[in-house]
Amino acid sequence: MKLTSKQSSLAEENHNLIYAYLAKYNLSEEYYGDAAIGLCKAAQTYDENYGTEFSTYAYMCMKHACMNAKRKENTTIPCESMNVSFIESGEEVLYCVPDKTDLYEPSLAMLDLKLFMRGLKQSDREMIEYKLQGYNATEIARFKGTSRQRIWQIVKRLREQYRRYIYD
């Protein structure tokens, strides 16, 4: 991530926000790098015209970066439980958490997903790839040039198609 000199100095001046954020939310030092990425993203995208203090905006960006890191830690390979959702701050993220009803070996579950994806349109395959990489609906909407609500509709449709594929 490239920062301009102005953005770089903004991040450097507010470097202590990382430690304050980690302390406030009782996060260990292992999230320092993720919080630092969030701070850099905040410096890169901050707009003074929004009327928000930089520190408030930076906390939000650090929260999203740390949540994405936690989400990736907790994400397992796709399986029958693909209908399980993680909901945090109104963001729904499709990922798989195996439950007691899963009978698949992990390698078979991944094979099932790959076979399922073969029959999809390219845009639907991309959507699943984004979700597996941990992107949230807002980020995907930005990539695709559409609304977050539309992304949620597509994810819901894909989830239902996958469920039918597994059980039919």
Backbone as JSON Lines, residues from 0, in Angstrom:
{"i":0,"aa":"M","n":[0.86,-1.16,0.0],"ca":[0.0,0.0,0.0],"c":[0.91,1.22,0.0]}
{"i":1,"aa":"K","n":[0.78,2.03,-1.01],"ca":[1.59,3.23,-1.15],"c":[0.86,4.41,-0.54]}
{"i":2,"aa":"L","n":[1.58,5.15,0.28],"ca":[1.03,6.35,0.89],"c":[1.78,7.57,0.37]}
{"i":3,"aa":"T","n":[1.06,8.65,0.19],"ca":[1.73,9.91,-0.17],"c":[2.45,10.41,1.07]}
{"i":4,"aa":"S","n":[3.26,11.42,0.9],"ca":[4.0,11.95,2.06],"c":[3.04,12.52,3.1]}
{"i":5,"aa":"K","n":[1.95,13.14,2.65],"ca":[0.96,13.69,3.59],"c":[0.27,12.56,4.36]}
{"i":6,"aa":"Q","n":[-0.11,11.49,3.65],"ca":[-0.76,10.35,4.29],"c":[0.21,9.65,5.23]}
{"i":7,"aa":"S","n":[1.46,9.53,4.83],"ca":[2.47,8.89,5.65],"c":[2.7,9.67,6.95]}
{"i":8,"aa":"S","n":[2.77,10.97,6.85],"ca":[2.97,11.78,8.07],"c":[1.74,11.71,8.97]}
{"i":9,"aa":"L","n":[0.55,11.64,8.39],"ca":[-0.68,11.5,9.19],"c":[-0.65,10.19,9.97]}
{"i":10,"aa":"A","n":[-0.23,9.11,9.32],"ca":[-0.14,7.81,9.99],"c":[0.94,7.84,11.08]}
{"i":11,"aa":"E","n":[2.07,8.44,10.78],"ca":[3.16,8.52,11.76],"c":[2.76,9.35,12.98]}
{"i":12,"aa":"E","n":[2.09,10.48,12.75],"ca":[1.67,11.35,13.85],"c":[0.67,10.65,14.77]}
{"i":13,"aa":"N","n":[-0.09,9.72,14.22],"ca":[-1.14,9.04,14.99],"c":[-0.78,7.59,15.3]}
{"i":14,"aa":"H","n":[0.48,7.26,15.26],"ca":[0.94,5.91,15.49],"c":[0.48,5.36,16.84]}
{"i":15,"aa":"N","n":[0.41,6.19,17.86],"ca":[0.02,5.74,19.2],"c":[-1.44,5.29,19.25]}
{"i":16,"aa":"L","n":[-2.23,5.64,18.24],"ca":[-3.62,5.16,18.19],"c":[-3.66,3.63,18.13]}
{"i":17,"aa":"I","n":[-2.65,3.04,17.54],"ca":[-2.6,1.58,17.45],"c":[-2.58,0.97,18.84]}
{"i":18,"aa":"Y","n":[-1.68,1.47,19.68],"ca":[-1.58,0.94,21.05],"c":[-2.85,1.23,21.85]}
{"i":19,"aa":"A","n":[-3.41,2.42,21.67],"ca":[-4.65,2.77,22.37],"c":[-5.79,1.85,21.93]}
{"i":20,"aa":"Y","n":[-5.86,1.57,20.64],"ca":[-6.9,0.7,20.11],"c":[-6.76,-0.71,20.68]}
{"i":21,"aa":"L","n":[-5.54,-1.25,20.64],"ca":[-5.3,-2.61,21.15],"c":[-5.64,-2.7,22.64]}
{"i":22,"aa":"A","n":[-5.28,-1.66,23.41],"ca":[-5.58,-1.66,24.84],"c":[-7.08,-1.55,25.1]}
{"i":23,"aa":"K","n":[-7.74,-0.68,24.35],"ca":[-9.18,-0.46,24.56],"c":[-9.97,-1.74,24.32]}
{"i":24,"aa":"Y","n":[-9.6,-2.51,23.32],"ca":[-10.36,-3.71,22.97],"c":[-9.68,-5.0,23.45]}
{"i":25,"aa":"N","n":[-8.71,-4.87,24.35],"ca":[-8.02,-6.02,24.94],"c":[-7.49,-6.99,23.9]}
{"i":26,"aa":"L","n":[-6.89,-6.46,22.87],"ca":[-6.29,-7.29,21.83],"c":[-4.81,-7.44,22.11]}
{"i":27,"aa":"S","n":[-4.28,-8.6,21.82],"ca":[-2.87,-8.86,22.06],"c":[-2.02,-8.17,21.0]}
{"i":28,"aa":"E","n":[-0.72,-8.17,21.25],"ca":[0.23,-7.54,20.32],"c":[0.23,-8.23,18.95]}
{"i":29,"aa":"E","n":[-0.28,-9.45,18.87],"ca":[-0.29,-10.14,17.58],"c":[-1.17,-9.42,16.55]}
{"i":30,"aa":"Y","n":[-2.07,-8.55,17.03],"ca":[-2.92,-7.78,16.12],"c":[-2.32,-6.42,15.78]}
{"i":31,"aa":"Y","n":[-1.09,-6.18,16.23],"ca":[-0.45,-4.89,15.97],"c":[-0.36,-4.63,14.45]}
{"i":32,"aa":"G","n":[0.1,-5.63,13.71],"ca":[0.26,-5.47,12.27],"c":[-1.06,-5.19,11.57]}
{"i":33,"aa":"D","n":[-2.12,-5.88,12.0],"ca":[-3.43,-5.66,11.4],"c":[-3.95,-4.26,11.72]}
{"i":34,"aa":"A","n":[-3.75,-3.84,12.98],"ca":[-4.17,-2.49,13.37],"c":[-3.35,-1.44,12.6]}
{"i":35,"aa":"A","n":[-2.06,-1.71,12.39],"ca":[-1.22,-0.78,11.63],"c":[-1.71,-0.67,10.18]}
{"i":36,"aa":"I","n":[-2.12,-1.78,9.61],"ca":[-2.68,-1.75,8.25],"c":[-3.95,-0.91,8.24]}
{"i":37,"aa":"G","n":[-4.79,-1.09,9.27],"ca":[-6.0,-0.29,9.38],"c":[-5.69,1.2,9.49]}
{"i":38,"aa":"L","n":[-4.66,1.54,10.27],"ca":[-4.27,2.94,10.41],"c":[-3.8,3.51,9.06]}
{"i":39,"aa":"C","n":[-3.02,2.72,8.32],"ca":[-2.56,3.17,7.01],"c":[-3.73,3.34,6.03]}
{"i":40,"aa":"K","n":[-4.68,2.42,6.09],"ca":[-5.87,2.56,5.23],"c":[-6.65,3.81,5.61]}
{"i":41,"aa":"A","n":[-6.71,4.09,6.91],"ca":[-7.4,5.29,7.37],"c":[-6.7,6.54,6.85]}
{"i":42,"aa":"A","n":[-5.37,6.55,6.94],"ca":[-4.61,7.7,6.45],"c":[-4.78,7.86,4.94]}
{"i":43,"aa":"Q","n":[-4.9,6.74,4.26],"ca":[-5.02,6.77,2.8],"c":[-6.4,7.25,2.35]}
{"i":44,"aa":"T","n":[-7.45,6.92,3.1],"ca":[-8.81,7.21,2.65],"c":[-9.51,8.31,3.43]}
{"i":45,"aa":"Y","n":[-8.86,8.89,4.41],"ca":[-9.49,9.91,5.26],"c":[-9.81,11.16,4.46]}
{"i":46,"aa":"D","n":[-11.0,11.68,4.69],"ca":[-11.44,12.92,4.05],"c":[-11.93,13.85,5.15]}
{"i":47,"aa":"E","n":[-11.28,14.98,5.3],"ca":[-11.62,15.94,6.35],"c":[-13.03,16.49,6.19]}
{"i":48,"aa":"N","n":[-13.58,16.44,5.0],"ca":[-14.91,17.0,4.74],"c":[-16.04,16.17,5.32]}
{"i":49,"aa":"Y","n":[-15.75,14.94,5.77],"ca":[-16.79,14.1,6.35],"c":[-17.21,14.58,7.73]}
{"i":50,"aa":"G","n":[-16.41,15.42,8.35],"ca":[-16.75,15.94,9.67],"c":[-16.42,14.98,10.8]}
{"i":51,"aa":"T","n":[-15.64,13.98,10.54],"ca":[-15.24,13.0,11.55],"c":[-13.79,13.24,11.91]}
{"i":52,"aa":"E","n":[-13.48,13.11,13.19],"ca":[-12.09,13.21,13.61],"c":[-11.31,12.04,13.03]}
{"i":53,"aa":"F","n":[-10.03,12.27,12.76],"ca":[-9.22,11.2,12.2],"c":[-9.15,10.01,13.14]}
{"i":54,"aa":"S","n":[-9.03,10.27,14.43],"ca":[-8.89,9.16,15.38],"c":[-10.12,8.25,15.36]}
{"i":55,"aa":"T","n":[-11.3,8.84,15.24],"ca":[-12.53,8.04,15.17],"c":[-12.54,7.19,13.91]}
{"i":56,"aa":"Y","n":[-12.16,7.8,12.81],"ca":[-12.12,7.09,11.54],"c":[-11.05,6.0,11.58]}
{"i":57,"aa":"A","n":[-9.91,6.31,12.17],"ca":[-8.82,5.33,12.26],"c":[-9.24,4.13,13.1]}
{"i":58,"aa":"Y","n":[-9.96,4.36,14.2],"ca":[-10.44,3.25,15.03],"c":[-11.34,2.33,14.21]}
{"i":59,"aa":"M","n":[-12.21,2.93,13.41],"ca":[-13.12,2.14,12.58],"c":[-12.31,1.29,11.58]}
{"i":60,"aa":"C","n":[-11.31,1.89,10.96],"ca":[-10.49,1.15,9.99],"c":[-9.68,0.06,10.67]}
{"i":61,"aa":"M","n":[-9.15,0.35,11.87],"ca":[-8.4,-0.67,12.6],"c":[-9.33,-1.81,13.02]}
{"i":62,"aa":"K","n":[-10.55,-1.47,13.4],"ca":[-11.52,-2.5,13.78],"c":[-11.78,-3.44,12.61]}
{"i":63,"aa":"H","n":[-11.99,-2.88,11.42],"ca":[-12.26,-3.71,10.25],"c":[-11.04,-4.58,9.9]}
{"i":64,"aa":"A","n":[-9.85,-4.02,10.01],"ca":[-8.64,-4.8,9.7],"c":[-8.47,-5.94,10.69]}
{"i":65,"aa":"C","n":[-8.7,-5.67,11.97],"ca":[-8.56,-6.73,12.99],"c":[-9.67,-7.76,12.87]}
{"i":66,"aa":"M","n":[-10.89,-7.31,12.54],"ca":[-12.0,-8.26,12.34],"c":[-11.69,-9.18,11.17]}
{"i":67,"aa":"N","n":[-11.15,-8.63,10.09],"ca":[-10.79,-9.46,8.94],"c":[-9.73,-10.48,9.32]}
{"i":68,"aa":"A","n":[-8.77,-10.07,10.13],"ca":[-7.73,-11.01,10.58],"c":[-8.34,-12.12,11.43]}
{"i":69,"aa":"K","n":[-9.23,-11.74,12.35],"ca":[-9.9,-12.75,13.19],"c":[-10.75,-13.68,12.33]}
{"i":70,"aa":"R","n":[-11.44,-13.09,11.37],"ca":[-12.29,-13.89,10.49],"c":[-11.47,-14.91,9.73]}
{"i":71,"aa":"K","n":[-10.31,-14.5,9.24],"ca":[-9.46,-15.42,8.5],"c":[-8.92,-16.52,9.41]}
{"i":72,"aa":"E","n":[-8.66,-16.19,10.67],"ca":[-8.22,-17.2,11.62],"c":[-9.3,-18.24,11.86]}
{"i":73,"aa":"N","n":[-10.55,-17.77,11.94],"ca":[-11.67,-18.65,12.26],"c":[-12.26,-19.35,11.05]}
{"i":74,"aa":"T","n":[-11.86,-18.95,9.86],"ca":[-12.42,-19.51,8.65],"c":[-11.79,-20.87,8.37]}
{"i":75,"aa":"T","n":[-12.64,-21.82,8.07],"ca":[-12.15,-23.13,7.66],"c":[-12.57,-23.33,6.22]}
{"i":76,"aa":"I","n":[-12.25,-24.47,5.68],"ca":[-12.61,-24.71,4.3],"c":[-14.11,-24.9,4.17]}
{"i":77,"aa":"P","n":[-14.69,-24.62,3.01],"ca":[-16.12,-24.76,2.81],"c":[-16.59,-26.2,3.01]}
{"i":78,"aa":"C","n":[-17.77,-26.33,3.55],"ca":[-18.35,-27.65,3.81],"c":[-19.86,-27.51,3.83]}
{"i":79,"aa":"E","n":[-20.56,-28.5,4.33],"ca":[-22.02,-28.44,4.34],"c":[-22.55,-27.27,5.14]}
{"i":80,"aa":"S","n":[-21.81,-26.8,6.12],"ca":[-22.3,-25.75,7.0],"c":[-22.11,-24.36,6.4]}
{"i":81,"aa":"M","n":[-22.05,-24.26,5.1],"ca":[-21.8,-22.97,4.45],"c":[-22.87,-21.95,4.78]}
{"i":82,"aa":"N","n":[-23.97,-22.39,5.37],"ca":[-25.05,-21.47,5.7],"c":[-24.82,-20.74,7.02]}
{"i":83,"aa":"V","n":[-23.74,-21.04,7.73],"ca":[-23.44,-20.36,8.98],"c":[-22.91,-18.97,8.67]}
{"i":84,"aa":"S","n":[-23.35,-17.99,9.39],"ca":[-22.92,-16.62,9.14],"c":[-22.26,-16.03,10.37]}
{"i":85,"aa":"F","n":[-21.35,-15.12,10.14],"ca":[-20.72,-14.34,11.19],"c":[-21.27,-12.94,11.05]}
{"i":86,"aa":"I","n":[-21.9,-12.44,12.08],"ca":[-22.49,-11.11,11.98],"c":[-21.83,-10.19,12.99]}
{"i":87,"aa":"E","n":[-21.27,-9.12,12.51],"ca":[-20.59,-8.14,13.35],"c":[-20.87,-6.77,12.75]}
{"i":88,"aa":"S","n":[-21.44,-5.91,13.51],"ca":[-21.72,-4.54,13.07],"c":[-22.55,-4.51,11.79]}
{"i":89,"aa":"G","n":[-23.48,-5.41,11.65],"ca":[-24.35,-5.4,10.48],"c":[-23.74,-6.01,9.24]}
{"i":90,"aa":"E","n":[-22.49,-6.43,9.28],"ca":[-21.85,-7.03,8.12],"c":[-22.02,-8.54,8.2]}
{"i":91,"aa":"E","n":[-22.54,-9.14,7.17],"ca":[-22.69,-10.59,7.14],"c":[-21.61,-11.14,6.24]}
{"i":92,"aa":"V","n":[-20.92,-12.1,6.73],"ca":[-19.82,-12.69,5.97],"c":[-20.07,-14.18,5.85]}
{"i":93,"aa":"L","n":[-20.07,-14.66,4.64],"ca":[-20.28,-16.08,4.39],"c":[-18.97,-16.8,4.64]}
{"i":94,"aa":"Y","n":[-19.0,-17.75,5.51],"ca":[-17.86,-18.62,5.71],"c":[-18.35,-19.9,6.34]}
{"i":95,"aa":"C","n":[-17.48,-20.83,6.42],"ca":[-17.89,-22.15,6.86],"c":[-17.37,-22.46,8.24]}
{"i":96,"aa":"V","n":[-18.24,-22.9,9.1],"ca":[-17.86,-23.4,10.41],"c":[-18.41,-24.81,10.5]}
{"i":97,"aa":"P","n":[-17.54,-25.81,10.52],"ca":[-18.07,-27.17,10.58],"c":[-18.88,-27.39,11.84]}
{"i":98,"aa":"D","n":[-19.98,-28.06,11.71],"ca":[-20.76,-28.39,12.9],"c":[-20.82,-29.91,13.03]}
{"i":99,"aa":"K","n":[-21.55,-30.39,14.04],"ca":[-21.58,-31.82,14.33],"c":[-22.25,-32.64,13.24]}
{"i":100,"aa":"T","n":[-23.02,-31.97,12.35],"ca":[-23.71,-32.71,11.29],"c":[-22.83,-32.92,10.07]}
{"i":101,"aa":"D","n":[-21.65,-32.3,10.04],"ca":[-20.78,-32.46,8.88],"c":[-20.2,-33.86,8.83]}
{"i":102,"aa":"L","n":[-20.4,-34.5,7.7],"ca":[-19.9,-35.86,7.54],"c":[-18.73,-35.91,6.58]}
{"i":103,"aa":"Y","n":[-18.43,-34.77,5.97],"ca":[-17.39,-34.73,4.95],"c":[-16.01,-34.59,5.55]}
{"i":104,"aa":"E","n":[-15.08,-35.22,4.87],"ca":[-13.67,-34.95,5.14],"c":[-13.39,-33.58,4.55]}
{"i":105,"aa":"P","n":[-12.48,-32.82,5.1],"ca":[-12.18,-31.49,4.56],"c":[-11.81,-31.51,3.08]}
{"i":106,"aa":"S","n":[-11.03,-32.48,2.64],"ca":[-10.64,-32.52,1.23],"c":[-11.83,-32.78,0.33]}
{"i":107,"aa":"L","n":[-12.78,-33.6,0.78],"ca":[-13.99,-33.85,-0.01],"c":[-14.86,-32.61,-0.07]}
{"i":108,"aa":"A","n":[-14.92,-31.86,1.01],"ca":[-15.71,-30.63,1.02],"c":[-15.15,-29.64,0.01]}
{"i":109,"aa":"M","n":[-13.83,-29.51,-0.04],"ca":[-13.23,-28.59,-1.01],"c":[-13.48,-29.07,-2.43]}
{"i":110,"aa":"L","n":[-13.41,-30.36,-2.64],"ca":[-13.7,-30.92,-3.95],"c":[-15.14,-30.62,-4.35]}
{"i":111,"aa":"D","n":[-16.08,-30.8,-3.41],"ca":[-17.48,-30.47,-3.67],"c":[-17.64,-29.02,-4.08]}
{"i":112,"aa":"L","n":[-16.98,-28.12,-3.37],"ca":[-17.08,-26.69,-3.71],"c":[-16.52,-26.42,-5.09]}
{"i":113,"aa":"K","n":[-15.39,-27.02,-5.42],"ca":[-14.79,-26.81,-6.74],"c":[-15.71,-27.31,-7.84]}
{"i":114,"aa":"L","n":[-16.31,-28.48,-7.63],"ca":[-17.26,-29.01,-8.62],"c":[-18.49,-28.12,-8.74]}
{"i":115,"aa":"F","n":[-18.97,-27.63,-7.61],"ca":[-20.12,-26.72,-7.61],"c":[-19.79,-25.45,-8.39]}
{"i":116,"aa":"M","n":[-18.6,-24.93,-8.18],"ca":[-18.22,-23.67,-8.82],"c":[-18.06,-23.81,-10.34]}
{"i":117,"aa":"R","n":[-17.75,-25.01,-10.82],"ca":[-17.6,-25.22,-12.27],"c":[-18.87,-24.85,-13.03]}
{"i":118,"aa":"G","n":[-20.02,-25.1,-12.4],"ca":[-21.29,-24.84,-13.09],"c":[-21.79,-23.41,-12.94]}
{"i":119,"aa":"L","n":[-21.02,-22.55,-12.34],"ca":[-21.46,-21.17,-12.1],"c":[-20.92,-20.23,-13.17]}
{"i":120,"aa":"K","n":[-21.58,-19.08,-13.26],"ca":[-21.08,-18.01,-14.12],"c":[-19.78,-17.48,-13.51]}
{"i":121,"aa":"Q","n":[-18.98,-16.87,-14.34],"ca":[-17.7,-16.31,-13.89],"c":[-17.9,-15.32,-12.74]}
{"i":122,"aa":"S","n":[-18.91,-14.48,-12.82],"ca":[-19.14,-13.48,-11.77],"c":[-19.49,-14.14,-10.43]}
{"i":123,"aa":"D","n":[-20.24,-15.24,-10.48],"ca":[-20.58,-15.97,-9.25],"c":[-19.35,-16.66,-8.67]}
{"i":124,"aa":"R","n":[-18.5,-17.2,-9.55],"ca":[-17.25,-17.82,-9.06],"c":[-16.36,-16.77,-8.39]}
{"i":125,"aa":"E","n":[-16.3,-15.59,-8.98],"ca":[-15.51,-14.51,-8.39],"c":[-16.07,-14.13,-7.02]}
{"i":126,"aa":"M","n":[-17.39,-14.1,-6.91],"ca":[-18.03,-13.75,-5.64],"c":[-17.61,-14.73,-4.54]}
{"i":127,"aa":"I","n":[-17.65,-16.02,-4.85],"ca":[-17.26,-17.04,-3.87],"c":[-15.78,-16.88,-3.52]}
{"i":128,"aa":"E","n":[-14.95,-16.61,-4.52],"ca":[-13.52,-16.42,-4.25],"c":[-13.29,-15.23,-3.32]}
{"i":129,"aa":"Y","n":[-14.0,-14.13,-3.55],"ca":[-13.88,-12.97,-2.65],"c":[-14.26,-13.34,-1.23]}
{"i":130,"aa":"K","n":[-15.38,-14.07,-1.09],"ca":[-15.84,-14.44,0.25],"c":[-14.84,-15.38,0.94]}
{"i":131,"aa":"L","n":[-14.28,-16.32,0.18],"ca":[-13.3,-17.24,0.75],"c":[-12.02,-16.51,1.17]}
{"i":132,"aa":"Q","n":[-11.73,-15.41,0.51],"ca":[-10.55,-14.61,0.86],"c":[-10.82,-13.69,2.04]}
{"i":133,"aa":"G","n":[-12.08,-13.65,2.5],"ca":[-12.39,-12.86,3.69],"c":[-12.92,-11.47,3.44]}
{"i":134,"aa":"Y","n":[-13.2,-11.1,2.2],"ca":[-13.73,-9.77,1.93],"c":[-15.18,-9.7,2.4]}
{"i":135,"aa":"N","n":[-15.57,-8.54,2.91],"ca":[-16.96,-8.36,3.33],"c":[-17.79,-7.78,2.18]}
{"i":136,"aa":"A","n":[-19.08,-7.68,2.39],"ca":[-20.0,-7.25,1.33],"c":[-19.69,-5.84,0.84]}
{"i":137,"aa":"T","n":[-19.29,-4.96,1.74],"ca":[-18.97,-3.59,1.35],"c":[-17.76,-3.56,0.43]}
{"i":138,"aa":"E","n":[-16.73,-4.32,0.76],"ca":[-15.54,-4.36,-0.07],"c":[-15.83,-4.96,-1.44]}
{"i":139,"aa":"I","n":[-16.6,-6.04,-1.45],"ca":[-16.94,-6.68,-2.73],"c":[-17.78,-5.73,-3.57]}
{"i":140,"aa":"A","n":[-18.71,-5.03,-2.94],"ca":[-19.55,-4.08,-3.67],"c":[-18.69,-3.01,-4.33]}
{"i":141,"aa":"R","n":[-17.66,-2.56,-3.63],"ca":[-16.74,-1.57,-4.18],"c":[-16.0,-2.15,-5.38]}
{"i":142,"aa":"F","n":[-15.54,-3.41,-5.28],"ca":[-14.83,-4.05,-6.39],"c":[-15.75,-4.2,-7.61]}
{"i":143,"aa":"K","n":[-16.98,-4.61,-7.34],"ca":[-17.93,-4.92,-8.42],"c":[-18.68,-3.7,-8.94]}
{"i":144,"aa":"G","n":[-18.62,-2.59,-8.21],"ca":[-19.34,-1.38,-8.63],"c":[-20.84,-1.5,-8.43]}
{"i":145,"aa":"T","n":[-21.25,-2.14,-7.36],"ca":[-22.67,-2.31,-7.07],"c":[-22.91,-2.04,-5.59]}
{"i":146,"aa":"S","n":[-24.12,-2.27,-5.13],"ca":[-24.46,-1.98,-3.73],"c":[-24.19,-3.18,-2.83]}
{"i":147,"aa":"R","n":[-24.02,-2.9,-1.56],"ca":[-23.8,-3.95,-0.56],"c":[-25.02,-4.85,-0.49]}
{"i":148,"aa":"Q","n":[-26.21,-4.28,-0.6],"ca":[-27.44,-5.07,-0.55],"c":[-27.49,-6.07,-1.71]}
{"i":149,"aa":"R","n":[-27.04,-5.64,-2.88],"ca":[-27.03,-6.54,-4.04],"c":[-26.07,-7.71,-3.79]}
{"i":150,"aa":"I","n":[-24.94,-7.41,-3.18],"ca":[-23.98,-8.46,-2.85],"c":[-24.61,-9.46,-1.89]}
{"i":151,"aa":"W","n":[-25.32,-8.96,-0.87],"ca":[-25.99,-9.85,0.08],"c":[-27.0,-10.75,-0.64]}
{"i":152,"aa":"Q","n":[-27.73,-10.19,-1.61],"ca":[-28.7,-10.99,-2.36],"c":[-27.99,-12.1,-3.14]}
{"i":153,"aa":"I","n":[-26.88,-11.75,-3.76],"ca":[-26.14,-12.74,-4.54],"c":[-25.59,-13.83,-3.63]}
{"i":154,"aa":"V","n":[-25.03,-13.44,-2.48],"ca":[-24.49,-14.42,-1.54],"c":[-25.6,-15.34,-1.04]}
{"i":155,"aa":"K","n":[-26.76,-14.78,-0.75],"ca":[-27.9,-15.59,-0.3],"c":[-28.29,-16.6,-1.37]}
{"i":156,"aa":"R","n":[-28.34,-16.15,-2.63],"ca":[-28.7,-17.04,-3.74],"c":[-27.66,-18.14,-3.89]}
{"i":157,"aa":"L","n":[-26.38,-17.78,-3.82],"ca":[-25.31,-18.78,-3.95],"c":[-25.33,-19.77,-2.8]}
{"i":158,"aa":"R","n":[-25.59,-19.28,-1.62],"ca":[-25.68,-20.16,-0.45],"c":[-26.79,-21.19,-0.65]}
{"i":159,"aa":"E","n":[-27.94,-20.74,-1.14],"ca":[-29.07,-21.64,-1.37],"c":[-28.75,-22.64,-2.49]}
{"i":160,"aa":"Q","n":[-28.11,-22.16,-3.56],"ca":[-27.72,-23.06,-4.65],"c":[-26.75,-24.13,-4.15]}
{"i":161,"aa":"Y","n":[-25.8,-23.71,-3.34],"ca":[-24.82,-24.65,-2.8],"c":[-25.51,-25.68,-1.9]}
{"i":162,"aa":"R","n":[-26.45,-25.24,-1.08],"ca":[-27.18,-26.15,-0.21],"c":[-27.94,-27.19,-1.04]}
{"i":163,"aa":"R","n":[-28.6,-26.74,-2.1],"ca":[-29.32,-27.67,-2.99],"c":[-28.34,-28.63,-3.67]}
{"i":164,"aa":"Y","n":[-27.19,-28.12,-4.08],"ca":[-26.19,-28.95,-4.73],"c":[-25.72,-30.06,-3.81]}
{"i":165,"aa":"I","n":[-25.5,-29.74,-2.56],"ca":[-25.01,-30.73,-1.59],"c":[-26.09,-31.77,-1.29]}
{"i":166,"aa":"Y","n":[-27.32,-31.35,-1.11],"ca":[-28.37,-32.26,-0.64],"c":[-29.14,-32.95,-1.78]}
{"i":167,"aa":"D","n":[-28.98,-32.5,-3.02],"ca":[-29.7,-33.14,-4.13],"c":[-28.86,-34.14,-4.86]}
